[in-house]
Amino acid sequence: MSTLLADREIERLMTLHPKGFDLSLDRVSRLLGRLGNPQDRLPPVIHIAGTNGKGSAAAFSRALLEAAGYRVHVHTSPHLVHWHERYRLAADGGGKFVSDDVLADTITRVAEANRGETITVFEILTAVTFLLFAEHPADAAIIEVGLGGRFDATNVIRKPAVSLIMPVSLDHEAYLGDRVELIAAEKAGIIKPGCPVVVGAQENGTAQDVIVETADRLGCPVQVYGQEFLAAEEHGRLIYQDQTGLMDLSPPRLPGRHQYANAAAAIAAVKTAGFEISEAAANKAMTTVSWPGRMQRLTQGALVDLAPPGADIWLDGGHNPGAGVVIAEALAEQEEKLARPLFLICGMINTKDQTGYFRAFHGIARHVYTVPVSLSEAGVPNGELAARANEAGLSAEPVSSVANALMLLRDTWGEKEAPPRILIGGSLYLAGAVLAENGTPPV
């Protein structure tokens, strides 16, 4: 059992309450009412939904606000290593993960207010978010949706400063629907009457139409990527443009061309929420932004030491076909800079389109090692996952762990070959386990 007080309290709640999600707001609203409705006492809220990119948008938004001198709370989910990662509290010089004693005390108070009634642990932890953010002063709160939008437990926010909807694609079909327009409608459920909306770069025109139509119907001012604002790469710089002018910025620290559009969406959202962001602050944000477990380069640690010497190792928790495409594109960019053979070490869960994810790497990955995802009951057996990679046209074999895959690569690597490029990914559960085993948890 964990030695952290908050972890032990959450583990206790896991034994008392059902797993999964409740697609209604009744239970969390009842609980928040007993807590004095802390969700109504927050600083201006940037509420973020989307299938892919919402975590990056949250990271960019935080970096922008903090670079401009604002104090910012941030709620994201899921966590990678510790539950505390879901709650970053505002502090001078940059927010910090909530302390263990404060989180444990807040969880206990919320659980007591629930009085043992039926509720999910995610709903309790969302109520914890609102209570923490209401009780600690800040200039802004960035709140990421957990699942969907319309019935997500965070969607009790009545008047967000801005609703930001990032790229929408197929994911969580069992909960949200099996067509992009249905999923877009669920994501658009966070839009509130008369409150501003920013729409990030959408690959699917139907999804964008659904979001914009919802905003128009609710009388919301709406800004759409590619129309009211955009980003472009020019001479290695990020050029951001909106109706107020241009910003000439350093390229985003987060790798991948898709991060230019994610950064632009965050700039538009933060400005729309009413915060002054100078070009100097935006430039600083691009160079300091951090988002662990998403195209994160691993350069040291226990697992890194097991790899072939000089290997270029990347970690990404993206787990659906849309994420596979942007990850593959980001790796292709690395290949343009320095050619290396690409190997994948992947673990996935059974609610994801595994073959669809692997298709993005057809023609660019030399081989795939598939591993179990031990932190989730829904983990796909490594032999079955290798078969899904084969279906996508990839060479694949099951191995028992990430460590074993890295050692196998090291032991079979020829000295005359360039060191390999390795992507470890396919699941946020796997990404968290890797960061823990490597000794490099998020900070």
Coordinates of C-alpha atoms in Angstrom, one line a residue:
M1 CA 0.0 0.0 0.0
S2 CA 1.2 3.5 -0.7
T3 CA 2.8 5.5 2.1
L4 CA 1.1 8.7 0.8
L5 CA -2.0 9.7 2.9
A6 CA -4.0 10.8 -0.1
D7 CA -3.3 7.6 -2.0
R8 CA -4.4 5.6 0.9
E9 CA -7.6 7.6 1.2
I10 CA -8.3 7.2 -2.5
E11 CA -7.6 3.4 -2.3
R12 CA -10.2 3.2 0.5
L13 CA -12.8 5.1 -1.6
M14 CA -12.1 2.7 -4.5
T15 CA -13.3 -0.2 -2.3
L16 CA -16.5 1.6 -1.4
H17 CA -17.7 3.1 -4.6
P18 CA -18.3 1.9 -8.2
K19 CA -15.6 2.2 -10.8
G20 CA -16.1 4.0 -14.0
F21 CA -18.2 7.1 -14.9
D22 CA -21.8 8.2 -14.3
L23 CA -23.1 10.0 -17.3
S24 CA -25.2 12.5 -15.4
L25 CA -24.5 15.5 -13.2
D26 CA -27.0 14.7 -10.4
R27 CA -24.7 13.0 -8.0
V28 CA -21.8 15.4 -8.2
S29 CA -24.2 18.4 -8.0
R30 CA -25.8 17.0 -4.9
L31 CA -22.4 16.6 -3.3
L32 CA -21.2 20.0 -4.3
G33 CA -24.4 21.5 -2.8
R34 CA -23.5 20.0 0.5
L35 CA -20.0 21.6 0.2
G36 CA -21.5 25.0 -0.4
N37 CA -21.1 24.9 -4.2
P38 CA -17.4 25.7 -4.4
Q39 CA -17.6 25.5 -8.2
D40 CA -19.3 28.9 -8.0
R41 CA -16.5 30.5 -6.1
L42 CA -13.6 29.9 -8.6
P43 CA -11.4 32.5 -10.3
P44 CA -12.0 32.8 -14.1
V45 CA -12.1 29.3 -15.6
I46 CA -10.6 28.0 -18.8
H47 CA -12.6 24.8 -19.4
I48 CA -11.0 22.4 -21.9
A49 CA -12.6 19.5 -23.8
G50 CA -11.5 17.5 -26.8
T51 CA -10.3 14.0 -27.9
N52 CA -6.7 14.9 -28.4
G53 CA -4.6 17.9 -27.4
K54 CA -6.6 19.1 -24.4
G55 CA -3.7 18.2 -22.0
S56 CA -1.2 20.1 -24.2
A57 CA -3.7 23.1 -24.4
A58 CA -3.8 23.1 -20.6
A59 CA 0.0 23.0 -20.4
F60 CA 0.3 25.9 -22.8
S61 CA -2.4 27.9 -21.1
R62 CA -0.7 27.5 -17.7
A63 CA 2.7 28.4 -19.3
L64 CA 1.2 31.5 -20.9
L65 CA -0.5 32.7 -17.7
E66 CA 2.4 32.1 -15.4
A67 CA 4.8 33.8 -17.9
A68 CA 2.6 36.8 -17.7
G69 CA 2.8 36.8 -13.9
Y70 CA -0.6 35.3 -13.1
R71 CA -1.2 32.7 -10.4
V72 CA -2.9 29.6 -11.8
H73 CA -4.7 26.5 -10.6
V74 CA -4.7 23.5 -13.0
H75 CA -6.8 20.3 -12.9
T76 CA -5.9 17.5 -15.4
S77 CA -6.7 13.8 -15.6
P78 CA -5.6 11.1 -15.5
H79 CA -2.4 11.3 -13.5
L80 CA 0.7 9.4 -14.5
V81 CA 2.4 8.4 -11.2
H82 CA 0.7 10.1 -8.3
W83 CA -2.9 11.3 -7.7
H84 CA -1.5 14.7 -6.7
E85 CA -0.6 15.5 -10.3
R86 CA -4.3 16.1 -10.9
Y87 CA -4.2 19.2 -8.7
R88 CA -1.7 22.0 -9.3
L89 CA -2.3 24.9 -6.9
A90 CA -1.3 28.5 -7.7
A91 CA 1.9 29.7 -6.2
D92 CA 4.3 32.6 -6.7
G93 CA 6.9 31.7 -9.3
G94 CA 4.7 28.9 -10.7
G95 CA 2.1 26.4 -9.4
K96 CA 3.0 23.3 -7.4
F97 CA 1.3 19.9 -7.0
V98 CA -1.0 20.0 -3.9
S99 CA 0.7 18.7 -0.8
D100 CA -0.1 15.2 0.5
D101 CA -1.6 16.4 3.8
V102 CA -3.8 19.1 2.1
L103 CA -5.1 16.7 -0.5
A104 CA -5.8 13.9 2.1
D105 CA -7.7 16.4 4.3
T106 CA -9.8 17.7 1.4
I107 CA -10.6 14.1 0.2
T108 CA -11.7 13.2 3.7
R109 CA -14.0 16.3 4.0
V110 CA -15.6 15.6 0.6
A111 CA -16.1 11.9 1.4
E112 CA -17.7 12.8 4.7
A113 CA -20.0 15.3 2.9
N114 CA -21.1 12.5 0.6
R115 CA -22.4 10.5 3.6
G116 CA -21.8 7.2 2.0
E117 CA -24.3 7.7 -0.8
T118 CA -23.8 6.1 -4.2
I119 CA -21.2 8.0 -6.2
T120 CA -18.1 7.3 -8.4
V121 CA -14.6 8.1 -7.2
F122 CA -14.1 10.3 -10.2
E123 CA -17.0 12.5 -9.0
I124 CA -15.6 12.7 -5.5
L125 CA -12.2 13.7 -6.9
T126 CA -13.8 16.3 -9.2
A127 CA -15.5 17.8 -6.1
V128 CA -12.1 17.8 -4.5
T129 CA -10.9 19.9 -7.4
F130 CA -13.5 22.6 -6.9
L131 CA -13.1 22.7 -3.1
L132 CA -9.3 23.0 -3.4
F133 CA -9.5 25.7 -6.1
A134 CA -12.1 27.7 -4.1
E135 CA -10.2 27.6 -0.9
H136 CA -6.8 28.7 -2.3
P137 CA -6.5 32.1 -4.1
A138 CA -5.6 32.3 -7.7
D139 CA -6.0 34.5 -10.8
A140 CA -7.2 31.7 -13.1
A141 CA -8.3 28.1 -13.0
I142 CA -7.6 25.7 -15.9
I143 CA -9.9 22.7 -15.8
E144 CA -9.6 19.8 -18.2
V145 CA -12.7 17.6 -18.9
G146 CA -12.3 14.0 -17.9
L147 CA -14.6 12.2 -20.4
G148 CA -16.8 13.7 -23.1
G149 CA -18.1 17.0 -21.9
R150 CA -21.9 17.3 -21.5
F151 CA -22.1 14.8 -18.6
D152 CA -18.6 15.1 -17.4
A153 CA -18.4 15.8 -13.6
T154 CA -16.5 19.1 -14.3
N155 CA -19.4 20.4 -16.4
V156 CA -21.1 22.0 -13.4
I157 CA -19.2 25.2 -14.1
R158 CA -22.0 27.7 -15.0
K159 CA -20.0 30.6 -16.5
P160 CA -16.6 29.7 -17.8
A161 CA -14.4 32.6 -18.9
V162 CA -13.9 30.5 -22.1
S163 CA -14.8 27.0 -23.3
L164 CA -11.9 25.6 -25.4
I165 CA -12.6 22.6 -27.6
M166 CA -9.6 20.8 -29.0
P167 CA -9.5 18.3 -31.9
V168 CA -12.4 15.8 -31.8
S169 CA -12.0 12.3 -33.2
L170 CA -13.2 8.8 -32.3
D171 CA -12.5 7.6 -28.8
H172 CA -14.6 6.3 -25.9
E173 CA -17.2 5.2 -28.4
A174 CA -19.0 3.0 -25.8
Y175 CA -19.8 6.2 -23.8
L176 CA -19.9 9.0 -26.4
G177 CA -21.1 7.4 -29.7
D178 CA -19.6 5.8 -32.8
R179 CA -19.6 8.8 -35.1
V180 CA -17.5 12.0 -34.9
E181 CA -20.5 14.2 -35.0
L182 CA -22.0 12.5 -31.9
I183 CA -18.7 12.8 -30.1
A184 CA -18.4 16.5 -31.1
A185 CA -21.9 17.1 -29.7
E186 CA -20.8 15.6 -26.4
K187 CA -17.7 17.8 -26.3
A188 CA -19.8 20.9 -27.2
G189 CA -21.8 20.2 -24.1
I190 CA -19.4 22.3 -22.1
I191 CA -20.5 25.4 -24.0
K192 CA -22.6 27.7 -21.8
P193 CA -25.1 30.3 -23.0
G194 CA -23.4 33.6 -23.9
C195 CA -19.9 32.4 -22.7
P196 CA -17.0 32.7 -25.2
V197 CA -15.9 29.6 -27.2
V198 CA -12.6 28.9 -28.8
V199 CA -12.4 26.0 -31.3
G200 CA -9.0 24.4 -31.8
A201 CA -7.8 23.0 -35.1
Q202 CA -10.3 20.3 -36.2
E203 CA -9.3 17.6 -38.7
N204 CA -13.0 16.8 -39.3
G205 CA -15.2 19.5 -40.8
T206 CA -18.3 17.9 -39.5
A207 CA -17.0 18.1 -35.9
Q208 CA -16.2 21.7 -36.3
D209 CA -19.7 22.4 -37.8
V210 CA -21.4 20.8 -34.8
I211 CA -19.3 22.8 -32.3
V212 CA -19.9 26.1 -34.1
E213 CA -23.6 25.5 -34.5
T214 CA -23.9 24.8 -30.8
A215 CA -22.1 28.0 -29.9
D216 CA -24.2 30.0 -32.3
R217 CA -27.4 28.5 -30.9
L218 CA -26.4 29.5 -27.4
G219 CA -25.5 33.0 -28.4
C220 CA -21.8 32.6 -27.7
P221 CA -19.0 34.6 -29.3
V222 CA -16.9 32.0 -31.1
Q223 CA -13.4 31.9 -32.5
V224 CA -12.3 29.1 -34.8
Y225 CA -8.7 28.1 -35.7
G226 CA -8.0 29.0 -39.3
Q227 CA -10.6 31.7 -39.3
E228 CA -10.3 34.2 -36.4
F229 CA -6.8 33.0 -35.4
L230 CA -4.1 30.7 -36.7
A231 CA -0.5 29.6 -36.3
A232 CA 2.2 29.0 -38.9
E233 CA 5.8 27.9 -38.9
E234 CA 8.1 30.4 -40.7
H235 CA 11.9 30.0 -40.6
G236 CA 11.7 27.9 -37.5
R237 CA 9.5 30.3 -35.7
L238 CA 5.9 30.1 -34.6
I239 CA 3.9 33.0 -36.1
Y240 CA 0.6 33.5 -34.3
Q241 CA -2.1 35.7 -35.8
D242 CA -5.5 36.9 -34.7
Q243 CA -7.7 39.9 -35.2
T244 CA -5.4 42.1 -33.0
G245 CA -2.2 41.3 -34.9
L246 CA 0.8 39.0 -35.1
M247 CA 3.2 37.5 -32.5
D248 CA 6.6 36.2 -33.7
L249 CA 7.5 33.4 -31.2
S250 CA 10.0 30.7 -30.5
P251 CA 8.9 27.3 -31.6
P252 CA 7.0 25.3 -28.9
R253 CA 9.2 23.3 -26.6
L254 CA 6.7 20.4 -27.0
P255 CA 7.7 18.4 -30.1
G256 CA 5.5 18.0 -33.2
R257 CA 4.0 20.3 -35.7
H258 CA 0.6 19.7 -34.2
Q259 CA 1.8 21.7 -31.1
Y260 CA 1.8 24.9 -33.2
A261 CA -1.9 24.6 -33.5
N262 CA -2.3 23.6 -29.9
A263 CA -0.3 26.6 -28.8
A264 CA -2.4 28.9 -30.9
A265 CA -5.6 27.6 -29.4
A266 CA -4.2 28.2 -25.9
I267 CA -3.1 31.7 -26.8
A268 CA -6.6 32.5 -28.2
A269 CA -8.3 31.0 -25.2
V270 CA -6.3 32.8 -22.6
K271 CA -6.7 36.1 -24.4
T272 CA -10.5 35.5 -24.8
A273 CA -10.7 34.7 -21.1
G274 CA -9.6 38.3 -20.5
F275 CA -5.9 38.0 -19.6
E276 CA -3.3 40.3 -21.0
I277 CA -0.5 38.3 -22.7
S278 CA 2.4 40.2 -24.1
E279 CA 4.5 38.9 -27.0
A280 CA 7.4 38.5 -24.5
A281 CA 5.3 36.5 -22.1
A282 CA 4.0 34.3 -25.0
N283 CA 7.6 33.8 -26.2
K284 CA 8.7 32.7 -22.7
A285 CA 5.8 30.3 -22.5
M286 CA 6.8 28.5 -25.7
T287 CA 10.3 27.9 -24.3
T288 CA 9.2 26.7 -20.8
V289 CA 6.0 24.7 -21.4
S290 CA 6.1 21.2 -20.1
W291 CA 3.7 18.2 -20.4
P292 CA 5.1 14.9 -19.0
G293 CA 4.3 11.7 -20.8
R294 CA 3.4 13.4 -24.1
M295 CA 6.3 13.2 -26.6
Q296 CA 8.6 13.4 -23.6
R297 CA 12.2 12.6 -24.3
L298 CA 13.8 10.3 -21.7
T299 CA 17.5 11.1 -21.4
Q300 CA 18.4 9.5 -18.0
G301 CA 17.0 7.0 -15.5
A302 CA 16.9 3.3 -14.6
L303 CA 15.1 2.2 -17.8
V304 CA 17.2 4.5 -20.1
D305 CA 20.3 2.7 -18.8
L306 CA 19.0 -0.6 -20.2
A307 CA 18.7 0.7 -23.8
P308 CA 21.3 0.6 -26.5
P309 CA 23.9 3.3 -25.9
G310 CA 22.9 6.6 -27.5
A311 CA 19.3 5.5 -28.1
D312 CA 16.8 8.3 -28.7
I313 CA 13.9 7.4 -26.4
W314 CA 10.5 9.0 -26.5
L315 CA 7.5 8.5 -24.2
D316 CA 3.9 9.3 -25.2
G317 CA 0.6 8.2 -23.6
G318 CA -1.5 8.8 -26.8
H319 CA -3.7 5.8 -27.4
N320 CA -6.2 6.4 -30.3
P321 CA -5.8 6.6 -34.1
G322 CA -5.8 10.4 -34.0
A323 CA -3.0 10.4 -31.5
G324 CA -1.1 7.8 -33.5
V325 CA -1.1 10.1 -36.5
V326 CA 0.3 13.1 -34.7
I327 CA 2.9 11.0 -32.8
A328 CA 4.0 9.4 -36.1
E329 CA 4.3 12.9 -37.7
A330 CA 6.4 14.1 -34.7
L331 CA 8.7 11.2 -35.1
A332 CA 9.0 11.7 -38.8
E333 CA 10.2 15.3 -38.0
Q334 CA 12.9 13.8 -35.8
E335 CA 13.8 11.5 -38.6
E336 CA 14.3 14.5 -40.9
K337 CA 16.7 16.0 -38.4
L338 CA 18.7 12.8 -37.8
A339 CA 17.9 9.4 -39.4
R340 CA 17.6 6.5 -37.1
P341 CA 15.7 3.2 -37.2
L342 CA 12.4 3.4 -35.3
F343 CA 11.2 0.8 -32.8
L344 CA 8.0 0.8 -30.8
I345 CA 7.4 -0.6 -27.3
C346 CA 3.6 -0.5 -26.9
G347 CA 1.0 -1.5 -24.3
M348 CA -2.7 -0.7 -24.8
I349 CA -6.1 -1.2 -23.1
N350 CA -9.1 -2.9 -24.7
T351 CA -11.3 0.1 -25.0
K352 CA -9.0 1.6 -27.7
D353 CA -8.7 0.9 -31.5
Q354 CA -5.3 -0.8 -31.3
T355 CA -5.0 -1.6 -35.0
G356 CA -6.0 2.0 -35.9
Y357 CA -3.3 3.3 -33.6
F358 CA -0.6 1.1 -35.2
R359 CA -1.6 1.9 -38.8
A360 CA -0.1 5.4 -38.3
F361 CA 3.3 3.8 -38.0
H362 CA 3.1 1.6 -41.1
G363 CA 6.2 2.1 -43.2
I364 CA 8.2 4.0 -40.6
A365 CA 8.5 1.6 -37.7
R366 CA 11.0 -1.3 -38.1
H367 CA 9.6 -3.5 -35.3
V368 CA 7.1 -3.4 -32.4
Y369 CA 7.6 -5.0 -29.0
T370 CA 4.2 -5.4 -27.3
V371 CA 4.0 -5.4 -23.4
P372 CA 1.3 -5.9 -20.8
V373 CA -0.3 -2.9 -19.1
S374 CA -0.3 -4.1 -15.5
L375 CA -1.9 -1.0 -14.0
S376 CA -5.2 -1.5 -15.8
E377 CA -7.6 -4.4 -15.6
A378 CA -8.4 -3.6 -19.2
G379 CA -4.9 -4.2 -20.5
V380 CA -4.7 -6.1 -23.8
P381 CA -2.6 -9.3 -23.5
N382 CA 0.8 -8.7 -25.2
G383 CA 0.3 -11.6 -27.6
E384 CA -3.1 -10.3 -28.7
L385 CA -1.6 -6.7 -29.1
A386 CA 1.2 -8.1 -31.3
A387 CA -1.5 -9.6 -33.5
R388 CA -3.2 -6.2 -33.8
A389 CA 0.1 -4.6 -34.8
N390 CA 0.5 -7.4 -37.5
E391 CA -3.0 -6.5 -38.8
A392 CA -1.7 -3.0 -39.3
G393 CA 1.2 -4.3 -41.4
L394 CA 3.9 -4.1 -38.7
S395 CA 6.4 -6.6 -37.6
A396 CA 5.7 -7.3 -33.9
E397 CA 6.5 -9.7 -31.1
P398 CA 5.2 -9.9 -27.4
V399 CA 7.7 -9.4 -24.6
S400 CA 7.1 -9.4 -20.8
S401 CA 8.0 -5.8 -20.0
V402 CA 9.4 -2.5 -21.2
A403 CA 12.7 -3.3 -19.4
N404 CA 13.0 -6.6 -21.3
A405 CA 12.2 -4.9 -24.6
L406 CA 15.0 -2.4 -24.0
M407 CA 17.5 -5.1 -23.0
L408 CA 16.5 -7.2 -26.0
L409 CA 17.2 -4.3 -28.3
R410 CA 20.5 -3.6 -26.5
D411 CA 21.7 -7.2 -26.7
T412 CA 20.9 -7.6 -30.4
W413 CA 22.0 -4.1 -31.6
G414 CA 24.9 -4.1 -34.1
E415 CA 27.7 -1.7 -33.3
K416 CA 27.8 -0.5 -36.9
E417 CA 24.2 0.7 -36.9
A418 CA 23.1 4.1 -35.7
P419 CA 21.6 4.0 -32.3
P420 CA 17.8 3.4 -32.6
R421 CA 15.0 5.8 -32.0
I422 CA 12.5 4.2 -29.6
L423 CA 8.9 5.2 -28.9
I424 CA 7.3 3.8 -25.7
G425 CA 3.6 4.4 -25.8
G426 CA 0.0 3.4 -26.5
S427 CA -1.4 4.1 -23.0
L428 CA -1.2 6.7 -20.2
Y429 CA -1.1 3.8 -17.8
L430 CA 2.0 2.5 -19.5
A431 CA 3.5 6.0 -19.6
G432 CA 3.0 6.4 -15.8
A433 CA 4.5 3.1 -15.1
V434 CA 7.5 3.9 -17.2
L435 CA 8.1 7.2 -15.5
A436 CA 7.8 5.6 -12.1
E437 CA 10.2 2.7 -13.0
N438 CA 12.6 5.1 -14.6
G439 CA 12.7 7.3 -11.5
T440 CA 11.5 10.4 -13.3
P441 CA 8.0 11.2 -12.1
P442 CA 6.3 14.5 -13.1
V443 CA 7.1 17.5 -10.9

